[in-house]
Amino acid sequence: MYLFANDTVLDFYPRFGFIPEEEHLFSMDFSAPLSGAGGIRKLDMDSLEDLAFVAKFAEGRLPVSKRFGTGRTQGLLMFYCLEVFNDDIYYLENEDVIVIYKNEGKQLELFDIISHREIRLDEILTKLAGRDTEKVLFHFTPDYEGIPVTSTPHHSGLFIRAGGDNIFPDHVKHPATSIA
């Protein structure tokens, strides 16, 4: 069992057997030749059509990570789409994926990739990267073959209560769009 705590309750959850758990932020160096942003459509969360498209598309999605992903979290995803990342959601037509990301200076922040099949991350990043992109920061646990990532410890307010054979895995990041 896990939960995320804000600063006001950090001393409260240990009374019930929860212990703080360190997450890891994953990143990779990246620069790609500009291939153009063809086939990318920005989704408008004020449009009922785009909103319904995201909701329907997310129903059959694969977890963003085989190593540490979540399931049945469409409600949380839709909350993040409406309230947090409403200006950062794109549909990549050729790849048939929805990507939630931001280019922040020299860093591409990748929050979620919503897909129904295995993806080629390099193809997606090449389309998303800006001219100045030097690094990709993953807000989930990436486990793509052939993609060299590094990780750094990150204190996010994650608390766990494990028991028996249930052990929280080391070196993971809970997917950002399924944090409640």
PDB file of C-alpha atoms in Angstrom:
ATOM      1  CA  MET A   1       0.000   0.000   0.000  1.00  0.00           C
ATOM      2  CA  TYR A   2       1.333   3.429  -0.805  1.00  0.00           C
ATOM      3  CA  LEU A   3       0.331   7.056  -0.632  1.00  0.00           C
ATOM      4  CA  PHE A   4       1.762  10.483  -1.276  1.00  0.00           C
ATOM      5  CA  ALA A   5       1.935  12.951   1.583  1.00  0.00           C
ATOM      6  CA  ASN A   6       2.259  16.699   1.612  1.00  0.00           C
ATOM      7  CA  ASP A   7       4.489  18.530   4.086  1.00  0.00           C
ATOM      8  CA  THR A   8       1.716  18.953   6.671  1.00  0.00           C
ATOM      9  CA  VAL A   9       1.301  15.215   7.314  1.00  0.00           C
ATOM     10  CA  LEU A  10       4.845  13.835   7.072  1.00  0.00           C
ATOM     11  CA  ASP A  11       4.823  12.883  10.773  1.00  0.00           C
ATOM     12  CA  PHE A  12       1.291  11.442  10.668  1.00  0.00           C
ATOM     13  CA  TYR A  13       1.639   8.413   8.360  1.00  0.00           C
ATOM     14  CA  PRO A  14       4.490   6.667  10.227  1.00  0.00           C
ATOM     15  CA  ARG A  15       2.071   6.198  13.153  1.00  0.00           C
ATOM     16  CA  PHE A  16       0.172   3.764  10.917  1.00  0.00           C
ATOM     17  CA  GLY A  17       3.150   1.768   9.708  1.00  0.00           C
ATOM     18  CA  PHE A  18       3.957   3.807   6.586  1.00  0.00           C
ATOM     19  CA  ILE A  19       7.598   4.555   5.907  1.00  0.00           C
ATOM     20  CA  PRO A  20       9.014   7.190   3.567  1.00  0.00           C
ATOM     21  CA  GLU A  21      10.301   5.735   0.312  1.00  0.00           C
ATOM     22  CA  GLU A  22      12.778   7.370  -2.007  1.00  0.00           C
ATOM     23  CA  GLU A  23      11.859   7.612  -5.657  1.00  0.00           C
ATOM     24  CA  HIS A  24      14.303   8.155  -8.494  1.00  0.00           C
ATOM     25  CA  LEU A  25      14.117  10.648 -11.316  1.00  0.00           C
ATOM     26  CA  PHE A  26      15.406   9.268 -14.579  1.00  0.00           C
ATOM     27  CA  SER A  27      17.045  11.268 -17.310  1.00  0.00           C
ATOM     28  CA  MET A  28      19.099  10.872 -20.428  1.00  0.00           C
ATOM     29  CA  ASP A  29      21.237  13.099 -22.563  1.00  0.00           C
ATOM     30  CA  PHE A  30      19.575  13.701 -25.883  1.00  0.00           C
ATOM     31  CA  SER A  31      20.054  15.734 -29.005  1.00  0.00           C
ATOM     32  CA  ALA A  32      18.438  14.849 -32.271  1.00  0.00           C
ATOM     33  CA  PRO A  33      18.443  16.217 -35.745  1.00  0.00           C
ATOM     34  CA  LEU A  34      15.357  18.303 -36.257  1.00  0.00           C
ATOM     35  CA  SER A  35      12.960  16.186 -38.256  1.00  0.00           C
ATOM     36  CA  GLY A  36      10.082  18.588 -38.012  1.00  0.00           C
ATOM     37  CA  ALA A  37       6.953  18.246 -35.998  1.00  0.00           C
ATOM     38  CA  GLY A  38       4.859  16.702 -38.754  1.00  0.00           C
ATOM     39  CA  GLY A  39       2.013  14.487 -37.665  1.00  0.00           C
ATOM     40  CA  ILE A  40       1.724  16.091 -34.217  1.00  0.00           C
ATOM     41  CA  ARG A  41      -1.625  17.484 -33.188  1.00  0.00           C
ATOM     42  CA  LYS A  42      -2.015  19.480 -30.006  1.00  0.00           C
ATOM     43  CA  LEU A  43      -5.098  18.326 -28.138  1.00  0.00           C
ATOM     44  CA  ASP A  44      -7.451  20.908 -26.670  1.00  0.00           C
ATOM     45  CA  MET A  45      -8.943  19.854 -23.352  1.00  0.00           C
ATOM     46  CA  ASP A  46     -11.642  22.518 -23.751  1.00  0.00           C
ATOM     47  CA  SER A  47     -12.862  20.613 -26.816  1.00  0.00           C
ATOM     48  CA  LEU A  48     -15.362  17.884 -25.990  1.00  0.00           C
ATOM     49  CA  GLU A  49     -14.166  15.964 -29.041  1.00  0.00           C
ATOM     50  CA  ASP A  50     -10.499  15.981 -27.948  1.00  0.00           C
ATOM     51  CA  LEU A  51     -11.438  15.256 -24.351  1.00  0.00           C
ATOM     52  CA  ALA A  52     -13.498  12.232 -25.417  1.00  0.00           C
ATOM     53  CA  PHE A  53     -10.655  11.122 -27.689  1.00  0.00           C
ATOM     54  CA  VAL A  54      -8.163  11.107 -24.792  1.00  0.00           C
ATOM     55  CA  ALA A  55     -10.604   9.327 -22.467  1.00  0.00           C
ATOM     56  CA  LYS A  56     -11.386   6.623 -25.029  1.00  0.00           C
ATOM     57  CA  PHE A  57      -7.736   6.236 -26.079  1.00  0.00           C
ATOM     58  CA  ALA A  58      -6.635   5.814 -22.447  1.00  0.00           C
ATOM     59  CA  GLU A  59      -9.079   2.950 -21.841  1.00  0.00           C
ATOM     60  CA  GLY A  60      -6.926   0.333 -23.550  1.00  0.00           C
ATOM     61  CA  ARG A  61      -3.519   1.800 -22.844  1.00  0.00           C
ATOM     62  CA  LEU A  62      -0.437  -0.130 -21.879  1.00  0.00           C
ATOM     63  CA  PRO A  63       1.240   0.876 -18.624  1.00  0.00           C
ATOM     64  CA  VAL A  64       3.901   3.493 -19.302  1.00  0.00           C
ATOM     65  CA  SER A  65       6.466   1.105 -17.806  1.00  0.00           C
ATOM     66  CA  LYS A  66       6.659  -2.660 -17.465  1.00  0.00           C
ATOM     67  CA  ARG A  67       8.977  -2.280 -14.498  1.00  0.00           C
ATOM     68  CA  PHE A  68       6.724   0.067 -12.524  1.00  0.00           C
ATOM     69  CA  GLY A  69       3.442   1.203 -13.997  1.00  0.00           C
ATOM     70  CA  THR A  70      -0.127   1.564 -12.844  1.00  0.00           C
ATOM     71  CA  GLY A  71      -3.383   0.187 -14.143  1.00  0.00           C
ATOM     72  CA  ARG A  72      -7.000   1.342 -14.102  1.00  0.00           C
ATOM     73  CA  THR A  73      -6.017   4.948 -13.456  1.00  0.00           C
ATOM     74  CA  GLN A  74      -7.933   6.631 -16.280  1.00  0.00           C
ATOM     75  CA  GLY A  75      -9.751   8.863 -13.790  1.00  0.00           C
ATOM     76  CA  LEU A  76      -6.480  10.220 -12.438  1.00  0.00           C
ATOM     77  CA  LEU A  77      -5.089  10.627 -15.937  1.00  0.00           C
ATOM     78  CA  MET A  78      -8.150  12.645 -16.949  1.00  0.00           C
ATOM     79  CA  PHE A  79      -7.757  14.830 -13.842  1.00  0.00           C
ATOM     80  CA  TYR A  80      -4.164  15.582 -14.861  1.00  0.00           C
ATOM     81  CA  CYS A  81      -5.252  16.221 -18.448  1.00  0.00           C
ATOM     82  CA  LEU A  82      -7.907  18.696 -17.342  1.00  0.00           C
ATOM     83  CA  GLU A  83      -6.218  20.409 -14.411  1.00  0.00           C
ATOM     84  CA  VAL A  84      -2.441  20.072 -14.658  1.00  0.00           C
ATOM     85  CA  PHE A  85      -1.247  19.360 -18.205  1.00  0.00           C
ATOM     86  CA  ASN A  86      -4.196  20.714 -20.214  1.00  0.00           C
ATOM     87  CA  ASP A  87      -1.817  22.682 -22.439  1.00  0.00           C
ATOM     88  CA  ASP A  88       0.787  19.912 -22.861  1.00  0.00           C
ATOM     89  CA  ILE A  89      -1.068  17.014 -24.518  1.00  0.00           C
ATOM     90  CA  TYR A  90      -0.296  15.932 -28.074  1.00  0.00           C
ATOM     91  CA  TYR A  91      -1.356  13.164 -30.415  1.00  0.00           C
ATOM     92  CA  LEU A  92       1.391  11.776 -32.647  1.00  0.00           C
ATOM     93  CA  GLU A  93      -0.552  10.434 -35.605  1.00  0.00           C
ATOM     94  CA  ASN A  94       2.150   8.294 -37.231  1.00  0.00           C
ATOM     95  CA  GLU A  95       3.070   6.626 -33.938  1.00  0.00           C
ATOM     96  CA  ASP A  96      -0.556   6.474 -32.725  1.00  0.00           C
ATOM     97  CA  VAL A  97       0.353   7.692 -29.240  1.00  0.00           C
ATOM     98  CA  ILE A  98      -0.681  10.507 -26.955  1.00  0.00           C
ATOM     99  CA  VAL A  99       2.248  12.221 -25.269  1.00  0.00           C
ATOM    100  CA  ILE A 100       2.171  14.593 -22.332  1.00  0.00           C
ATOM    101  CA  TYR A 101       5.336  16.674 -22.304  1.00  0.00           C
ATOM    102  CA  LYS A 102       6.891  20.126 -21.977  1.00  0.00           C
ATOM    103  CA  ASN A 103      10.033  21.613 -23.449  1.00  0.00           C
ATOM    104  CA  GLU A 104      11.585  23.635 -20.638  1.00  0.00           C
ATOM    105  CA  GLY A 105      14.679  25.374 -21.958  1.00  0.00           C
ATOM    106  CA  LYS A 106      17.221  22.674 -22.766  1.00  0.00           C
ATOM    107  CA  GLN A 107      15.195  19.948 -21.101  1.00  0.00           C
ATOM    108  CA  LEU A 108      12.293  17.913 -22.446  1.00  0.00           C
ATOM    109  CA  GLU A 109      10.074  16.805 -19.555  1.00  0.00           C
ATOM    110  CA  LEU A 110       8.178  13.649 -20.466  1.00  0.00           C
ATOM    111  CA  PHE A 111       5.197  13.034 -18.169  1.00  0.00           C
ATOM    112  CA  ASP A 112       3.351  10.206 -19.925  1.00  0.00           C
ATOM    113  CA  ILE A 113       3.145   8.228 -23.139  1.00  0.00           C
ATOM    114  CA  ILE A 114      -0.272   6.714 -23.774  1.00  0.00           C
ATOM    115  CA  SER A 115      -0.083   3.873 -26.238  1.00  0.00           C
ATOM    116  CA  HIS A 116      -1.764   0.586 -27.142  1.00  0.00           C
ATOM    117  CA  ARG A 117       1.425  -1.086 -28.340  1.00  0.00           C
ATOM    118  CA  GLU A 118       5.171  -1.074 -27.771  1.00  0.00           C
ATOM    119  CA  ILE A 119       6.747   2.176 -28.905  1.00  0.00           C
ATOM    120  CA  ARG A 120      10.048   3.332 -30.362  1.00  0.00           C
ATOM    121  CA  LEU A 121      11.062   6.023 -27.900  1.00  0.00           C
ATOM    122  CA  ASP A 122      13.807   7.382 -30.136  1.00  0.00           C
ATOM    123  CA  GLU A 123      11.288   8.156 -32.897  1.00  0.00           C
ATOM    124  CA  ILE A 124       8.998   9.921 -30.449  1.00  0.00           C
ATOM    125  CA  LEU A 125      11.777  11.960 -28.830  1.00  0.00           C
ATOM    126  CA  THR A 126      13.097  13.051 -32.209  1.00  0.00           C
ATOM    127  CA  LYS A 127       9.681  14.573 -32.947  1.00  0.00           C
ATOM    128  CA  LEU A 128       9.288  16.200 -29.543  1.00  0.00           C
ATOM    129  CA  ALA A 129      12.765  17.592 -28.944  1.00  0.00           C
ATOM    130  CA  GLY A 130      13.375  21.242 -29.485  1.00  0.00           C
ATOM    131  CA  ARG A 131      16.382  22.739 -31.200  1.00  0.00           C
ATOM    132  CA  ASP A 132      18.082  23.333 -27.827  1.00  0.00           C
ATOM    133  CA  THR A 133      17.136  20.048 -26.143  1.00  0.00           C
ATOM    134  CA  GLU A 134      20.061  18.449 -24.339  1.00  0.00           C
ATOM    135  CA  LYS A 135      18.307  16.266 -21.781  1.00  0.00           C
ATOM    136  CA  VAL A 136      15.100  14.279 -21.348  1.00  0.00           C
ATOM    137  CA  LEU A 137      13.612  13.996 -17.854  1.00  0.00           C
ATOM    138  CA  PHE A 138      11.215  11.086 -17.339  1.00  0.00           C
ATOM    139  CA  HIS A 139       8.395  11.482 -14.808  1.00  0.00           C
ATOM    140  CA  PHE A 140       7.924   7.700 -14.720  1.00  0.00           C
ATOM    141  CA  THR A 141      10.212   4.659 -14.746  1.00  0.00           C
ATOM    142  CA  PRO A 142      11.532   4.262 -18.289  1.00  0.00           C
ATOM    143  CA  ASP A 143      12.365   0.738 -19.389  1.00  0.00           C
ATOM    144  CA  TYR A 144      12.957   1.105 -23.089  1.00  0.00           C
ATOM    145  CA  GLU A 145      15.465  -1.191 -24.706  1.00  0.00           C
ATOM    146  CA  GLY A 146      18.674   0.509 -25.808  1.00  0.00           C
ATOM    147  CA  ILE A 147      17.893   3.800 -24.049  1.00  0.00           C
ATOM    148  CA  PRO A 148      20.691   4.765 -21.627  1.00  0.00           C
ATOM    149  CA  VAL A 149      19.245   6.514 -18.571  1.00  0.00           C
ATOM    150  CA  THR A 150      20.692   7.705 -15.310  1.00  0.00           C
ATOM    151  CA  SER A 151      18.803   8.164 -12.073  1.00  0.00           C
ATOM    152  CA  THR A 152      19.041  10.447  -9.082  1.00  0.00           C
ATOM    153  CA  PRO A 153      17.251  10.085  -5.735  1.00  0.00           C
ATOM    154  CA  HIS A 154      14.125  12.182  -5.364  1.00  0.00           C
ATOM    155  CA  HIS A 155      12.075  12.788  -2.202  1.00  0.00           C
ATOM    156  CA  SER A 156       8.494  13.148  -3.342  1.00  0.00           C
ATOM    157  CA  GLY A 157       6.468  12.429  -0.219  1.00  0.00           C
ATOM    158  CA  LEU A 158       5.929   8.780  -1.153  1.00  0.00           C
ATOM    159  CA  PHE A 159       5.112   6.536   1.800  1.00  0.00           C
ATOM    160  CA  ILE A 160       4.685   2.776   1.649  1.00  0.00           C
ATOM    161  CA  ARG A 161       3.439   0.060   3.934  1.00  0.00           C
ATOM    162  CA  ALA A 162       4.720  -3.283   2.748  1.00  0.00           C
ATOM    163  CA  GLY A 163       4.169  -6.637   4.285  1.00  0.00           C
ATOM    164  CA  GLY A 164       4.854 -10.268   3.562  1.00  0.00           C
ATOM    165  CA  ASP A 165       6.029 -10.797   0.013  1.00  0.00           C
ATOM    166  CA  ASN A 166       5.029  -7.296  -1.059  1.00  0.00           C
ATOM    167  CA  ILE A 167       8.262  -5.380  -1.437  1.00  0.00           C
ATOM    168  CA  PHE A 168       8.484  -1.955  -3.006  1.00  0.00           C
ATOM    169  CA  PRO A 169      10.983  -2.057  -5.896  1.00  0.00           C
ATOM    170  CA  ASP A 170      14.198  -0.045  -5.782  1.00  0.00           C
ATOM    171  CA  HIS A 171      15.041   2.717  -8.239  1.00  0.00           C
ATOM    172  CA  VAL A 172      11.575   3.508  -9.574  1.00  0.00           C
ATOM    173  CA  LYS A 173       9.466   6.614 -10.203  1.00  0.00           C
ATOM    174  CA  HIS A 174       5.730   6.409  -9.747  1.00  0.00           C
ATOM    175  CA  PRO A 175       4.064   7.615 -12.985  1.00  0.00           C
ATOM    176  CA  ALA A 176       3.308  11.327 -12.583  1.00  0.00           C
ATOM    177  CA  THR A 177      -0.160  11.103 -14.131  1.00  0.00           C
ATOM    178  CA  SER A 178      -1.388   8.492 -11.679  1.00  0.00           C
ATOM    179  CA  ILE A 179      -0.413  10.109  -8.380  1.00  0.00           C
ATOM    180  CA  ALA A 180      -3.391  10.701  -6.124  1.00  0.00           C
TER     181      ALA A 180
END
